[in-house]
Coordinates of C-alpha atoms in Angstrom, one line a residue:
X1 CA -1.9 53.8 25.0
X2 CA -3.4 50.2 24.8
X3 CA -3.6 48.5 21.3
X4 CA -5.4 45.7 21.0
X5 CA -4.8 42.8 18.9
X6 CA -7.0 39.6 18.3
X7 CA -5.3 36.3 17.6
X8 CA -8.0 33.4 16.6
X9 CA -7.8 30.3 19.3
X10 CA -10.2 27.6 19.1
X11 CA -10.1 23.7 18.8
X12 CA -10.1 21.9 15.6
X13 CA -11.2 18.6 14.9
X14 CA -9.8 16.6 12.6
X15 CA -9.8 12.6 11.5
X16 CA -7.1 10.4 11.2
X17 CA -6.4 7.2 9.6
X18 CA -5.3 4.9 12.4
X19 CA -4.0 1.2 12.4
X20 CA -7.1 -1.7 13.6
X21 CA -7.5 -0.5 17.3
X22 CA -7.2 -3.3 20.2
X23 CA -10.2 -5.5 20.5
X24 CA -11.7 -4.3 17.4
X25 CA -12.4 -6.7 14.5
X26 CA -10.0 -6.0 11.4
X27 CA -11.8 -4.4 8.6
X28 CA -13.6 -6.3 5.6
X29 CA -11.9 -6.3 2.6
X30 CA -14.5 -5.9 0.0
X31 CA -17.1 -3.1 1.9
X32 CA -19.8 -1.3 0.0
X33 CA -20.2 2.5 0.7
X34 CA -23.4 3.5 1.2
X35 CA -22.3 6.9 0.0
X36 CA -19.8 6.8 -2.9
X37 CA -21.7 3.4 -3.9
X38 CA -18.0 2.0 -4.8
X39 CA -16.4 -1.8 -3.2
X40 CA -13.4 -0.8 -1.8
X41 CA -11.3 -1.6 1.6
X42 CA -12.7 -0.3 5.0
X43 CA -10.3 1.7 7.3
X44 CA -10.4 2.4 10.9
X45 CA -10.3 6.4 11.3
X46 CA -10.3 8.1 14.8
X47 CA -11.5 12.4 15.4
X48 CA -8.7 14.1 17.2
X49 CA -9.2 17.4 18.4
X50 CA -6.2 20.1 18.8
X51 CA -6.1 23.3 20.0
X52 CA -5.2 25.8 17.3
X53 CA -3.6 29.2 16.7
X54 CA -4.6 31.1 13.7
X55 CA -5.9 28.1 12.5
X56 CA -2.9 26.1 12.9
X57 CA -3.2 22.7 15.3
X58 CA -0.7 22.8 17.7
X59 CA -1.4 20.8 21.3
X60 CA -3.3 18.0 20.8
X61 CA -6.3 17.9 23.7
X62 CA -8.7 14.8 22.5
X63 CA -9.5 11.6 20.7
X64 CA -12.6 10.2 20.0
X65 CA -13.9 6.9 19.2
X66 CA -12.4 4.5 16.1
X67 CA -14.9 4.3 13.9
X68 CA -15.2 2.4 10.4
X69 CA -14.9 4.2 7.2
X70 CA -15.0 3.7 3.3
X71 CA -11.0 4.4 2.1
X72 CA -12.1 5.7 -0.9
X73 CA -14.7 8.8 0.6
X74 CA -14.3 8.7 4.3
X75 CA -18.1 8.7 4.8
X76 CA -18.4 6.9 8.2
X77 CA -19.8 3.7 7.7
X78 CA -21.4 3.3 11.4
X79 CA -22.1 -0.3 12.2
X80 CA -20.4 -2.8 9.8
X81 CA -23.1 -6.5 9.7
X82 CA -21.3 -8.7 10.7
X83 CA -22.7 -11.2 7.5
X84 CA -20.7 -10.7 4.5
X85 CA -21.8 -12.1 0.8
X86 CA -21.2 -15.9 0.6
X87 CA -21.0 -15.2 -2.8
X88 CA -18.8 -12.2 -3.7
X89 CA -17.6 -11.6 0.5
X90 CA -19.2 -7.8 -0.1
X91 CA -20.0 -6.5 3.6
X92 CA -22.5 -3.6 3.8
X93 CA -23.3 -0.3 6.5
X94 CA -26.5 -1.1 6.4
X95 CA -29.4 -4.2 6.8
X96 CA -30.4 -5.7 3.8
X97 CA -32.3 -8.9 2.8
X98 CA -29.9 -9.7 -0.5
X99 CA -26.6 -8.8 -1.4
X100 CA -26.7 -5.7 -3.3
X101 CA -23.8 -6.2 -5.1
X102 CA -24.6 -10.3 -6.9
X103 CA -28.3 -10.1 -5.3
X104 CA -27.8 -13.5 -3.6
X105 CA -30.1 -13.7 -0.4
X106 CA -28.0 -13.3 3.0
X107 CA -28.7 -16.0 5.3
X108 CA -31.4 -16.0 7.9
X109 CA -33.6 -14.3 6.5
X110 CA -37.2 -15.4 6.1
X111 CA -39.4 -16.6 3.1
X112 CA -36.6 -15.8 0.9
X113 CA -36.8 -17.9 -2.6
X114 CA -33.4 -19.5 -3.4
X115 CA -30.8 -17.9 -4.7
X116 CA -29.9 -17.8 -8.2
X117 CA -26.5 -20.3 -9.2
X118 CA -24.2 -19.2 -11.3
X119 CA -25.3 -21.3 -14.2
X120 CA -28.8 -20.3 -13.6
X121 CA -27.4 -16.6 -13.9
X122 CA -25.0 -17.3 -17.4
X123 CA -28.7 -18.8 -18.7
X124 CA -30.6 -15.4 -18.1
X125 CA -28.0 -13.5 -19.3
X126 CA -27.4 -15.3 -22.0
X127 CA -30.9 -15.3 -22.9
X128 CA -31.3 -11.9 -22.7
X129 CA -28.7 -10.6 -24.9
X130 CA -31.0 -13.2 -27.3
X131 CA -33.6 -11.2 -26.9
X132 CA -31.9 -7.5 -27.4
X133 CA -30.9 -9.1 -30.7
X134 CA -34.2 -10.5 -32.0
X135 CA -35.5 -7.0 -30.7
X136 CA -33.3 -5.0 -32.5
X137 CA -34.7 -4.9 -35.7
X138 CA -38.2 -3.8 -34.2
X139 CA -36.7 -0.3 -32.8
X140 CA -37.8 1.4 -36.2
X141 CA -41.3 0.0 -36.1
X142 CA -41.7 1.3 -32.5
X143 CA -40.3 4.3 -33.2
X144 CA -42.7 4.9 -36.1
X145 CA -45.6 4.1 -34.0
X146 CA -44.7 6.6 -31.2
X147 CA -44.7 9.2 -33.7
X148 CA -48.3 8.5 -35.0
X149 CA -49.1 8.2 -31.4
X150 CA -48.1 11.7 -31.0
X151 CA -49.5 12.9 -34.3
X152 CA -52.7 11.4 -33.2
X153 CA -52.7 13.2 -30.2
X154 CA -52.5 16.8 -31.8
X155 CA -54.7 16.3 -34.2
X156 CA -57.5 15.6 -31.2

């Protein structure tokens, strides 16, 4: 009598955190993930592919190509500009005509009005916390116009 018996083999891929690679650039400091949407510190991470037995890897048979990736989410960040913030030193996965992060212009780019200074940025903030005061008071009156807004309108 034969009895049969399946064992699962296959190869699993899995990445790796791996030290700066050889002729690769080391990775920013300050990089913002265009998936978790938070500044952390980029890491190099590498696919490598083992054979497996019931789901365990046991001979390693592959590596792949070092790639940048946010340390917080391990989204793969692709290409990495090369232009960080002047301002803050944020780097970014993807082209963008101002930094996302203190929305001061990146250089090089055309038409672009000039940046905001800092001083220029304490006045407009300061100004408008001015303004959320002076408004604050008025939230009643608004309020009390939406609702005969609204009444209006069922009564039609």
């Amino acid at each position: 009598m034969c009895e049969c018996c399946c064992i699962p083999l296959g190869c699993i891929s899995m990445p790796v955190t791996v030290e700066t690679p050889e002729g690769y650039p080391h990775p920013p400091n300050k990089m913002l993930c265009s998936r978790c949407g938070h500044i952390s510190k980029a890491s190099y991470r590498q696919n490598r592919a083992y054979c497996g037995v019931l789901f365990i890897p046991c001979i390693p048979c592959g590596r792949g190509v070092p790639f940048l990736a946010c340390s917080r989410c391990n989204f793969p960040c692709g290409n990495v500009t090369a232009e960080e913030c002047s301002r803050c030193g944020v780097t970014t996965c993807y082209s963008v005509d101002y930094c996302p992060n203190c929305g001061t212009s990146r250089p090089g780019v055309p038409n672009n009005p000039k940046a905001l200074t800092d001083s220029e940025i304490k006045t407009y903030e300061r100004k408008g916390s001015d303004n959320i005061s002076e408004n604050h008071g008025n939230d009643e009156n608004h309020a009390d116009n939406k609702r005969k807004t609204i009444g209006e309108m069922r009564n039609k």
